[in-house]
XYZ file of C-alpha atoms in Angstrom:
739
model
C 0.000 0.000 0.000
C 2.806 2.413 0.881
C 4.482 1.934 -2.520
C 1.203 2.472 -4.353
C 0.431 5.661 -2.437
C 3.961 6.922 -3.120
C 3.589 6.346 -6.881
C 0.187 8.010 -6.895
C 1.436 11.079 -5.012
C 4.466 11.438 -7.310
C 2.279 11.327 -10.414
C -0.305 13.797 -9.095
C 2.335 16.230 -7.811
C 4.459 16.001 -10.976
C 1.444 16.596 -13.258
C -0.547 18.811 -10.917
C -2.060 20.988 -13.667
C -3.604 18.171 -15.666
C -4.492 16.395 -12.415
C -6.336 19.507 -11.244
C -8.316 19.634 -14.503
C -9.175 15.937 -14.124
C -10.288 16.516 -10.521
C -12.526 19.409 -11.584
C -14.029 17.238 -14.333
C -14.781 14.470 -11.835
C -16.466 16.919 -9.452
C -18.585 18.308 -12.327
C -19.642 14.794 -13.378
C -20.520 13.921 -9.791
C -22.512 17.160 -9.570
C -24.493 16.190 -12.653
C -25.183 12.777 -11.146
C -26.302 14.419 -7.911
C -28.637 16.711 -9.834
C -30.221 13.707 -11.512
C -30.764 12.037 -8.162
C -33.582 12.775 -5.792
C -34.256 13.333 -2.128
C -35.006 10.214 -0.130
C -37.886 10.160 2.317
C -36.547 9.779 5.853
C -37.479 6.399 7.307
C -38.318 6.709 10.993
C -39.861 3.250 11.228
C -38.982 1.024 14.167
C -39.608 -2.489 12.827
C -41.638 -4.671 15.166
C -42.384 -1.898 17.660
C -45.923 -1.537 19.001
C -46.043 2.166 18.172
C -45.083 1.300 14.583
C -48.015 -1.131 14.383
C -50.299 1.700 15.525
C -48.906 3.987 12.810
C -49.414 1.264 10.196
C -53.066 0.884 11.225
C -53.650 4.627 11.103
C -51.974 4.754 7.703
C -54.551 2.307 6.375
C -57.680 3.508 8.130
C -57.188 7.099 9.379
C -54.408 8.702 7.369
C -54.516 12.016 9.217
C -53.347 10.259 12.405
C -50.289 8.876 10.598
C -49.326 12.222 9.077
C -47.447 15.244 10.385
C -49.112 17.341 13.054
C -48.723 20.535 15.027
C -50.575 22.350 17.788
C -51.697 25.976 17.632
C -52.269 27.795 20.921
C -54.422 30.934 20.903
C -54.450 33.064 24.058
C -56.725 36.023 24.722
C -54.908 39.164 25.858
C -58.025 40.218 27.741
C -61.311 38.500 28.519
C -62.030 34.986 27.279
C -60.946 33.442 24.027
C -64.616 32.791 23.212
C -65.512 36.505 23.353
C -66.845 37.558 19.917
C -63.825 39.610 18.860
C -61.310 36.991 20.007
C -63.304 34.108 18.573
C -63.553 35.841 15.212
C -59.748 36.234 15.092
C -59.201 32.561 15.884
C -61.802 31.248 13.432
C -60.475 33.484 10.675
C -56.951 32.144 11.195
C -58.175 28.533 11.250
C -59.999 29.106 7.960
C -56.647 30.082 6.431
C -54.983 27.016 7.947
C -57.606 24.697 6.410
C -56.646 25.971 2.946
C -53.011 24.907 3.307
C -51.580 22.152 1.154
C -51.486 18.787 2.907
C -53.902 19.629 5.739
C -56.370 16.763 6.122
C -59.682 17.832 4.497
C -62.043 16.301 7.082
C -60.490 16.288 10.537
C -57.319 18.244 9.787
C -58.278 21.290 11.883
C -60.484 20.866 14.932
C -62.996 23.474 16.056
C -61.931 24.511 19.562
C -65.310 26.113 20.245
C -67.346 23.016 19.394
C -68.308 20.428 21.996
C -65.201 18.533 23.021
C -62.907 21.311 21.828
C -59.780 22.179 23.751
C -60.573 25.278 25.814
C -58.652 25.929 29.023
C -60.620 25.740 32.307
C -60.390 29.529 32.715
C -61.549 30.090 29.133
C -58.568 32.242 28.109
C -56.858 29.706 25.850
C -57.806 27.542 22.875
C -55.601 24.714 21.593
C -56.059 23.355 18.075
C -54.502 20.218 16.593
C -53.578 20.607 12.919
C -53.155 17.273 11.156
C -51.709 16.656 7.716
C -52.138 13.739 5.346
C -48.495 14.371 4.435
C -46.091 12.106 6.313
C -43.691 13.832 8.752
C -40.694 12.884 6.614
C -42.181 14.660 3.575
C -42.891 17.971 5.309
C -40.736 20.799 3.979
C -39.641 24.103 5.472
C -42.103 26.006 3.277
C -44.989 23.969 4.758
C -44.034 25.036 8.258
C -43.609 28.662 7.231
C -47.039 28.622 5.555
C -48.667 27.232 8.704
C -46.977 29.811 10.894
C -48.026 32.648 8.574
C -51.646 31.473 8.482
C -51.848 31.010 12.266
C -50.393 34.430 13.013
C -53.183 36.155 11.099
C -55.089 35.831 14.411
C -52.721 38.435 15.898
C -53.639 41.181 13.414
C -56.267 42.761 15.616
C -53.949 42.835 18.606
C -56.337 40.905 20.833
C -54.927 37.357 20.544
C -51.443 35.893 20.982
C -50.394 32.826 18.995
C -47.822 30.173 19.903
C -47.277 26.853 18.150
C -45.355 23.600 18.366
C -45.053 20.263 16.578
C -43.350 18.603 13.626
C -44.454 21.137 11.016
C -43.379 24.114 13.130
C -40.050 22.467 13.956
C -39.364 22.127 10.232
C -40.008 25.836 9.730
C -37.588 26.693 12.524
C -34.671 24.770 11.020
C -31.517 26.867 10.824
C -30.425 27.506 7.237
C -27.181 29.360 7.895
C -24.298 26.920 8.604
C -23.205 28.829 11.703
C -21.547 25.845 13.393
C -19.591 24.898 10.284
C -18.395 28.463 9.698
C -17.291 28.909 13.310
C -15.436 25.585 13.175
C -13.650 26.514 9.942
C -12.678 29.928 11.344
C -11.108 28.335 14.425
C -9.350 25.770 12.218
C -7.804 28.570 10.144
C -6.347 30.178 13.276
C -4.986 26.909 14.705
C -3.515 25.734 11.388
C -1.748 29.063 10.931
C -0.303 28.830 14.440
C 0.906 25.283 13.817
C 2.426 25.768 10.371
C 3.327 29.466 10.561
C 2.546 29.383 6.843
C -0.503 30.659 4.989
C 0.206 28.303 2.078
C 0.315 25.216 4.318
C -2.868 26.312 6.060
C -4.564 26.925 2.704
C -3.507 23.581 1.203
C -4.691 21.718 4.293
C -8.043 23.485 4.411
C -8.672 23.252 0.663
C -7.921 19.538 0.639
C -10.371 18.973 3.499
C -13.133 21.262 2.208
C -13.033 19.726 -1.262
C -13.345 16.310 0.339
C -16.381 17.487 2.325
C -17.898 18.981 -0.825
C -17.406 15.768 -2.801
C -18.910 13.824 0.092
C -22.012 16.028 0.056
C -22.327 15.628 -3.720
C -22.077 11.843 -3.367
C -24.713 11.846 -0.645
C -27.030 13.899 -2.842
C -26.519 11.447 -5.714
C -26.983 8.356 -3.539
C -29.721 9.661 -1.230
C -32.621 8.182 -3.163
C -31.037 4.854 -4.242
C -29.776 4.124 -0.721
C -32.639 5.824 1.135
C -30.253 8.001 3.152
C -31.917 10.218 5.800
C -31.479 13.987 5.535
C -29.715 14.196 8.908
C -26.951 11.976 7.469
C -25.650 15.013 5.576
C -25.302 16.975 8.831
C -23.364 14.147 10.487
C -21.231 13.784 7.339
C -20.360 17.496 7.423
C -19.379 17.361 11.102
C -17.220 14.285 10.613
C -15.921 15.347 7.211
C -14.731 18.716 8.460
C -13.083 17.322 11.580
C -11.545 14.199 10.072
C -10.752 15.841 6.717
C -8.750 18.656 8.296
C -6.928 16.160 10.531
C -6.017 13.882 7.603
C -4.788 16.746 5.443
C -2.926 18.225 8.407
C -1.056 14.962 8.993
C 0.014 14.656 5.352
C 1.011 18.308 4.916
C 3.020 18.167 8.160
C 4.962 15.132 6.949
C 5.493 16.737 3.524
C 7.006 19.852 5.103
C 9.191 17.685 7.318
C 10.553 15.818 4.286
C 10.988 19.033 2.292
C 13.001 20.533 5.159
C 15.220 17.430 5.055
C 16.113 18.259 1.448
C 13.776 15.898 -0.439
C 12.507 17.012 -3.832
C 8.886 18.093 -4.120
C 7.842 14.753 -5.584
C 9.842 12.685 -3.130
C 8.515 14.700 -0.199
C 4.959 14.176 -1.477
C 5.619 10.467 -2.043
C 7.120 9.997 1.433
C 4.235 11.930 3.021
C 1.665 9.809 1.186
C 3.453 6.556 1.980
C 3.758 7.309 5.698
C 1.060 9.756 6.794
C -1.172 8.692 3.890
C -0.999 5.043 4.977
C -1.996 6.117 8.482
C -4.898 8.085 7.016
C -6.123 5.007 5.135
C -5.956 2.846 8.274
C -7.587 5.501 10.452
C -10.285 6.244 7.874
C -11.139 2.549 7.492
C -11.568 2.206 11.255
C -13.845 5.270 11.354
C -15.920 3.940 8.454
C -16.216 0.473 9.990
C -17.239 1.907 13.357
C -19.892 4.180 11.875
C -21.221 1.632 9.375
C -21.537 -0.753 12.338
C -24.700 1.171 13.216
C -26.455 -1.139 10.741
C -26.547 -3.907 13.355
C -28.814 -1.828 15.620
C -31.771 -2.819 13.448
C -33.337 0.633 12.993
C -33.286 1.730 9.331
C -32.774 5.424 10.085
C -29.739 4.842 12.331
C -28.166 2.286 10.003
C -28.546 4.480 6.936
C -27.284 7.473 8.878
C -24.146 5.451 9.557
C -23.784 4.581 5.871
C -24.134 8.246 4.909
C -21.539 9.338 7.463
C -19.161 6.590 6.277
C -19.507 7.870 2.698
C -18.599 11.360 3.928
C -15.477 10.047 5.696
C -14.491 7.982 2.645
C -14.686 11.139 0.521
C -12.246 13.074 2.744
C -9.842 10.109 2.832
C -9.816 9.922 -0.968
C -9.438 13.702 -1.147
C -6.436 13.609 1.190
C -4.758 10.997 -1.024
C -5.629 12.482 -4.437
C -6.623 16.146 -4.273
C -4.112 17.148 -1.593
C -1.026 16.022 -3.611
C -2.260 18.284 -6.421
C -2.154 21.248 -4.061
C 1.266 20.141 -2.811
C 2.497 20.465 -6.377
C 0.701 23.754 -7.001
C 1.872 25.399 -3.747
C 5.276 23.697 -3.576
C 7.369 26.885 -3.728
C 5.596 28.248 -0.627
C 5.195 25.027 1.367
C 8.835 24.433 2.224
C 9.406 25.744 5.778
C 11.324 29.015 5.953
C 12.974 27.800 9.150
C 13.875 24.217 9.920
C 12.806 24.797 13.514
C 9.183 24.941 12.292
C 9.215 21.183 11.579
C 11.888 19.852 13.899
C 11.022 17.356 16.595
C 9.546 19.024 19.654
C 11.960 19.182 22.565
C 9.049 19.916 24.892
C 7.225 16.703 23.933
C 10.489 14.749 24.034
C 10.883 15.920 27.630
C 7.257 15.018 28.286
C 7.880 11.525 26.891
C 10.913 11.080 29.153
C 8.862 11.956 32.232
C 5.989 9.630 31.314
C 8.194 6.669 30.438
C 10.228 7.157 33.610
C 7.075 6.561 35.728
C 4.633 4.775 33.412
C 2.426 3.286 36.144
C 1.940 6.700 37.735
C 0.980 8.187 34.343
C -1.537 5.396 33.698
C -3.030 5.689 37.182
C -3.400 9.460 36.898
C -5.019 9.165 33.477
C -7.461 6.464 34.579
C -8.501 8.471 37.658
C -9.216 11.528 35.505
C -11.247 9.427 33.052
C -13.242 7.838 35.877
C -14.030 11.263 37.365
C -15.358 12.453 34.006
C -17.303 9.212 33.545
C -18.897 9.150 37.025
C -22.153 10.979 36.027
C -22.759 8.085 33.621
C -23.973 6.038 36.609
C -27.210 8.041 36.755
C -27.634 8.819 33.038
C -31.286 8.685 31.986
C -32.215 8.045 28.377
C -35.254 9.779 26.949
C -36.376 12.274 24.378
C -36.033 16.018 24.946
C -39.199 17.873 24.051
C -40.238 21.471 23.500
C -39.966 22.043 27.245
C -36.198 22.051 26.660
C -36.316 24.722 23.954
C -35.035 28.263 24.666
C -37.661 30.260 26.587
C -38.210 32.715 23.708
C -39.020 30.066 21.090
C -42.654 29.715 20.073
C -42.446 25.947 20.682
C -41.435 26.525 24.309
C -44.131 29.164 24.801
C -46.800 26.806 23.442
C -45.478 23.933 25.552
C -45.595 25.973 28.758
C -49.064 27.326 28.010
C -50.456 23.845 27.302
C -48.866 22.517 30.477
C -50.466 25.267 32.531
C -53.881 24.835 30.915
C -54.204 21.047 30.548
C -51.315 19.483 32.473
C -47.823 18.390 31.378
C -49.071 15.216 29.689
C -51.056 17.230 27.141
C -47.781 17.766 25.277
C -47.404 14.051 24.573
C -50.706 12.124 24.643
C -50.965 8.431 23.824
C -52.855 7.500 20.682
C -54.125 3.932 20.926
C -55.119 1.988 17.805
C -57.536 -0.934 18.183
C -57.840 -3.320 15.248
C -61.515 -4.339 15.497
C -62.308 -7.542 13.562
C -65.505 -6.981 11.611
C -65.520 -3.274 12.364
C -66.054 -0.884 15.263
C -69.808 -1.387 15.433
C -69.537 -5.070 16.275
C -66.945 -4.546 19.004
C -68.348 -1.571 20.908
C -68.727 -3.521 24.152
C -65.102 -4.694 24.087
C -63.874 -1.205 23.218
C -65.991 0.344 25.992
C -64.533 -2.114 28.520
C -61.030 -1.267 27.327
C -61.738 2.468 27.530
C -62.950 2.126 31.127
C -59.864 0.156 32.122
C -57.510 2.699 30.550
C -59.344 5.615 32.187
C -58.852 3.921 35.548
C -55.061 3.949 35.319
C -53.602 6.398 37.878
C -51.035 7.662 35.384
C -53.702 9.026 33.029
C -56.217 11.871 33.210
C -59.484 9.926 33.309
C -61.604 12.512 31.512
C -59.110 12.666 28.640
C -59.707 9.035 27.654
C -62.150 8.822 24.753
C -62.833 6.280 22.032
C -64.140 6.837 18.522
C -64.242 4.887 15.256
C -61.962 5.645 12.321
C -63.473 7.230 9.207
C -63.901 3.807 7.586
C -65.274 2.262 10.807
C -62.703 -0.535 10.896
C -60.473 0.711 13.690
C -61.152 2.174 17.127
C -59.075 5.181 18.174
C -58.542 5.900 21.869
C -56.827 9.046 23.060
C -55.306 9.216 26.551
C -53.356 12.015 28.241
C -50.740 11.113 30.894
C -50.591 13.075 34.130
C -46.832 13.564 33.654
C -44.644 15.174 30.986
C -43.480 13.193 27.934
C -39.867 12.931 29.148
C -40.852 12.143 32.749
C -39.921 8.662 33.971
C -43.468 8.357 35.357
C -44.809 8.496 31.799
C -42.575 5.583 30.810
C -43.927 3.595 33.778
C -47.493 4.398 32.715
C -46.784 3.220 29.176
C -45.280 -0.043 30.418
C -48.247 -0.598 32.742
C -50.743 -0.063 29.938
C -48.967 -2.471 27.606
C -48.081 -5.169 30.138
C -51.156 -5.229 32.382
C -54.046 -2.831 31.784
C -54.710 -3.556 28.101
C -54.060 -7.348 28.174
C -56.281 -7.759 31.252
C -59.109 -5.663 29.775
C -59.116 -7.415 26.390
C -58.582 -11.002 27.548
C -61.187 -13.263 25.945
C -62.498 -10.539 23.609
C -62.111 -10.314 19.796
C -59.660 -7.404 20.188
C -57.205 -9.300 22.403
C -53.667 -8.807 21.051
C -54.892 -6.188 18.587
C -54.437 -3.046 20.694
C -51.362 -0.905 20.050
C -50.286 2.121 22.072
C -48.871 4.746 19.730
C -48.271 8.485 19.590
C -44.980 10.390 19.672
C -44.197 9.609 23.309
C -44.710 5.868 22.845
C -42.753 5.980 19.586
C -39.743 7.598 21.250
C -39.809 4.985 24.012
C -39.912 2.142 21.491
C -37.017 3.746 19.644
C -34.978 3.834 22.858
C -35.788 0.220 23.686
C -34.778 -0.944 20.199
C -31.464 0.912 20.437
C -30.741 -0.569 23.873
C -31.503 -4.089 22.636
C -29.080 -3.799 19.720
C -26.295 -2.096 21.679
C -24.347 -5.183 22.897
C -24.061 -6.677 19.395
C -23.136 -3.285 17.953
C -20.341 -2.733 20.493
C -18.973 -6.232 19.917
C -18.944 -5.805 16.128
C -17.297 -2.362 16.202
C -14.610 -3.317 18.727
C -13.891 -6.633 17.013
C -13.481 -5.206 13.511
C -11.465 -2.212 14.735
C -9.059 -4.434 16.672
C -8.572 -6.642 13.610
C -7.761 -3.602 11.457
C -5.218 -2.356 13.998
C -3.618 -5.789 14.203
C -3.318 -5.830 10.404
C -1.789 -2.328 10.400
C 0.725 -2.698 13.235
C 1.315 -6.484 13.337
C 0.721 -6.228 17.075
C -1.661 -8.051 19.413
C -1.410 -6.121 22.656
C -1.496 -2.570 21.266
C -4.949 -2.983 19.609
C -6.439 -4.738 22.652
C -5.176 -2.123 25.111
C -6.263 0.652 22.741
C -9.812 -0.741 22.676
C -9.973 -0.809 26.488
C -8.852 2.792 26.869
C -11.152 3.859 24.042
C -14.054 2.501 26.075
C -12.898 4.560 29.063
C -12.691 7.767 26.997
C -16.164 7.103 25.540
C -17.485 6.560 29.067
C -15.973 9.927 30.011
C -17.795 11.518 27.054
C -21.103 10.019 28.212
C -20.407 11.385 31.683
C -19.792 14.908 30.363
C -23.035 14.873 28.361
C -24.952 13.664 31.419
C -23.343 16.284 33.674
C -24.089 19.166 31.294
C -27.602 18.368 30.090
C -29.107 16.189 32.799
C -27.375 17.704 35.832
C -27.163 21.213 34.378
C -23.441 21.814 35.019
C -22.563 24.642 32.619
C -25.781 24.147 30.632
C -26.685 27.840 30.782
C -23.373 28.723 29.104
C -24.510 26.990 25.901
C -28.162 28.053 26.068
C -29.493 24.708 27.322
C -31.776 23.802 30.219
C -30.883 21.413 33.009
C -32.776 18.180 33.613
C -32.734 17.205 29.941
C -32.606 13.420 29.431
C -29.933 12.114 27.088
C -31.472 11.471 23.665
C -31.845 7.716 23.223
C -29.782 7.433 20.056
C -26.997 9.793 21.199
C -24.987 7.137 23.113
C -24.918 4.717 20.197
C -24.045 7.451 17.686
C -21.349 8.840 19.985
C -19.891 5.371 20.463
C -19.623 4.738 16.725
C -18.152 8.145 15.926
C -15.834 8.447 18.926
C -14.485 4.914 18.746
C -13.551 5.545 15.138
C -12.141 9.040 15.577
C -10.132 8.227 18.690
C -8.502 5.423 16.707
C -7.407 8.139 14.250
C -5.133 9.683 16.835
C -4.109 6.241 17.999
C -2.899 5.362 14.493
C -1.168 8.736 14.019
C 0.692 8.406 17.320
C 1.567 4.716 17.163
C 2.743 4.845 13.547
C 5.533 7.296 14.474
C 6.476 5.248 17.541
C 6.521 2.107 15.401
C 8.612 3.924 12.797
C 11.170 4.883 15.444
C 11.177 1.307 16.784
C 11.837 -0.088 13.298
C 14.712 2.360 12.909
C 16.493 0.439 15.667
C 15.512 2.415 18.763
C 14.585 0.634 21.993
C 10.987 0.531 23.308
C 11.354 3.543 25.595
C 13.412 5.572 23.104
C 10.917 4.880 20.305
C 8.113 6.280 22.478
C 10.087 9.455 23.241
C 11.144 9.949 19.610
C 7.641 9.230 18.325
C 6.123 11.759 20.721
C 8.657 14.419 19.780
C 7.840 13.955 16.080
C 4.042 13.720 16.129
C 2.610 14.858 19.494
C 2.351 18.525 18.469
C 0.492 17.573 15.288
C -1.850 15.257 17.226
C -2.499 18.003 19.788
C -3.392 20.601 17.147
C -5.418 18.055 15.162
C -7.408 17.265 18.298
C -7.935 20.946 19.099
C -9.173 21.577 15.548
C -11.561 18.635 15.524
C -12.871 19.489 19.000
C -13.426 23.091 17.883
C -15.373 21.943 14.815
C -17.642 19.806 16.989
C -18.040 22.279 19.859
C -19.053 24.980 17.366
C -22.298 23.049 16.850
C -23.520 24.135 20.298
C -24.552 27.356 18.512
C -27.602 25.471 17.197
C -30.926 26.041 18.937
C -31.738 22.338 18.759
C -30.774 20.547 21.981
C -29.862 17.390 20.035
C -27.324 19.352 17.989
C -25.927 20.764 21.238
C -25.590 17.254 22.690
C -23.690 16.057 19.646
C -21.424 19.101 19.770
C -20.629 18.811 23.490
C -20.302 15.029 23.443
C -18.020 14.843 20.423
C -15.997 17.970 21.205
C -15.260 17.163 24.835
C -14.616 13.513 24.032
C -11.946 14.415 21.481
C -10.254 16.749 23.980
C -10.338 14.071 26.689
C -9.070 11.393 24.322
C -6.178 13.448 22.937
C -5.042 15.048 26.186
C -5.504 12.096 28.553
C -5.478 8.875 26.533
C -3.123 9.668 23.629
C -0.645 12.045 25.253
C -0.591 10.545 28.763
C -1.791 6.938 28.971
C -0.831 5.532 25.533
C 2.918 6.410 25.704
C 3.116 4.891 29.184
C 1.395 1.678 28.048
C 3.647 1.259 24.990
C 6.703 1.851 27.156
C 5.577 -0.766 29.695
C 4.843 -3.354 27.026
C 8.385 -3.005 25.713
C 9.222 -5.286 22.804
C 5.880 -7.118 23.264
C 4.117 -3.973 22.035
C 5.047 -4.943 18.472
C 4.664 -8.725 18.809
C 2.148 -10.906 16.993
C 1.785 -14.694 17.298
C 3.015 -16.479 14.177
C -0.274 -18.234 13.543
C -2.127 -14.899 13.648
C 0.534 -13.268 11.471
C -0.211 -15.851 8.774
C -3.990 -15.423 9.005
C -4.316 -11.627 9.042
C -3.433 -9.628 5.886
C -0.372 -7.407 6.182
C -1.291 -3.740 5.734
C 2.138 -2.128 5.860
C 2.470 1.325 7.409
C 6.243 1.326 6.881
C 6.179 4.065 4.241
C 9.316 5.695 5.661
C 11.251 2.983 3.799
C 10.133 4.320 0.410
C 13.258 5.418 -1.435
C 13.817 8.779 -3.119
C 14.138 8.863 -6.908
C 15.045 12.544 -7.459
C 18.186 14.459 -6.553
C 17.611 16.665 -3.499
C 15.698 19.856 -4.265
C 14.413 18.812 -7.709
C 11.446 21.127 -8.461
C 8.068 20.206 -9.867
C 8.380 19.796 -13.625
C 11.935 18.439 -13.331
C 13.041 14.943 -14.340
C 10.252 12.417 -14.527
C 10.100 10.112 -11.548
C 11.165 6.492 -11.730
C 8.497 4.020 -12.859
C 8.039 2.644 -9.379
C 9.039 3.281 -5.809
C 10.449 0.541 -3.668
C 9.141 -0.223 -0.216
C 10.342 -2.652 2.366
C 7.744 -4.267 4.570
């Protein structure tokens, strides 16, 4: 692999002009393919879940209950909402809402003033459910904006206030401006300039990464429909692509400048950089892709396809680092060579650091483990759930509506259960069984008795029972109520009746709980698959047994620390106000599994970068301790800056209003900082030093079984006289590499 990457880099650098034209042509062709593709409908199905069975029944018999929905809250500024002037404003606005595209024609907009309408006990507030025949995944931003515009016509007279929440409104509130991405790139520019002390090196690194991200987004657009990739996959791909892409380009450019300072020609420097740092990038990228694609084993289509989309984004930045970046090395070659050799020399500070760690390795490991355990300790009381509009910023219309509904009808009104009853032969022939079921449900202490009502579907084949919990959607009491209904109340009430086994508790709250349960069930297999494949890849790369196994153990500790930080910030509220978040927010059910996949892969990046230079020093004839010190002095500064850049890219996403985006940003950003500072620069050198020669040992039988992926690119030989410029003598037909 090293020899191939060296030949490729030489060719691209030597012929950078024609290579650049070819790269532009490829991007244009990919853009055309993306334009011919289409947007895939997001698949939020949870196969086999009870809430999914309820949705499927509604889809067949009462389509409006399977579509997108939102709630409008009208509040009188004075008097009652039913006063003539206020009522006229509300009814006029609802007439506009009924005209909107996708709103169900029959029961899409309820009349709050009719019998059974939602009027607050004090008469000052009216709540209206707006239901669409359009599925939630097909709702667009313009639909939400149209609903908001129509609803706010009630405010024209100045007598009524309007607040709103729900899927359609959330879509309208989506942030268009890529604030997080721009902030991350700005910080990366500053850090790269500080590291390289060269605008050209910073520019080449950033361009190589950004082009990789762009190609990844084009590929996702082209493959979205064929693969059914969810829209959120592009957001994850951007986050990972920016962070990983900058790191990969940074590693290669750093090695190129090091070789150029040693007197290598432009092509030889590019070849050596590709063969060494490029090989590490391939190994690291493969581990990231395997870890993220491992999400497929969870068994939820949305999560699995999100992993595939993110893996495509990472693959794009790896390919860009190996193909597009050498083109820029050739184009910017006259400015990339360091003005001072001291800019690329081994770091004396990190050499000293390595000496201290290797002198007392057990103390370094103990200190690192204690720090990781302190960070991970909040994990012991982490509570999974689904943040709701009660966690939105206080000024947002969703939060205002949530608080008003809670005050008027109780916290459970923000997440009612919607129960589907498959009635054999139709509703009419099963009224007695349905009535018995309704009575039993109304008697549950976790539900508001008067909220429980049954009615037939439009076609009369299904019974629909609504029930409002006494507690908020994210409250643990609501989960207990749901479990009680499913495990005891409903089975006991329907035993011996035609509807036994045909009652399904659905609604958003039940759906989120089923989602969480499905993720939890698939987690052990997922962890085993990701760790197993990653360890095998590391064994193949380093021909070592102990290094990959120890790396996996400490990766688990750093991931546990990341979980602890997320729990401390969002659930316990430590520092939550600094990022515009509330305290007491449960950790989103799919966050832990997504964080595990992403962090396990990315932390292996730094592991590969660090260990490859230690292994290189070891193969040069240095002893175990000396190889650790030399490896640290050569690469630790690059790893530190790479970690700071990636952490900055992730942490910049806390600028989003969405609490899920904030969780991803905090979890990924802090985890990278913890992993780089504690695991890679403190624990890992001590472990390698303690292992001694066994660090690079592999049993013979395993050596024969596992393919040899050589990372020994430093053995690639030069073919040009020192200092030969781009456009000089053509390179030799092939580069030699010793494995």
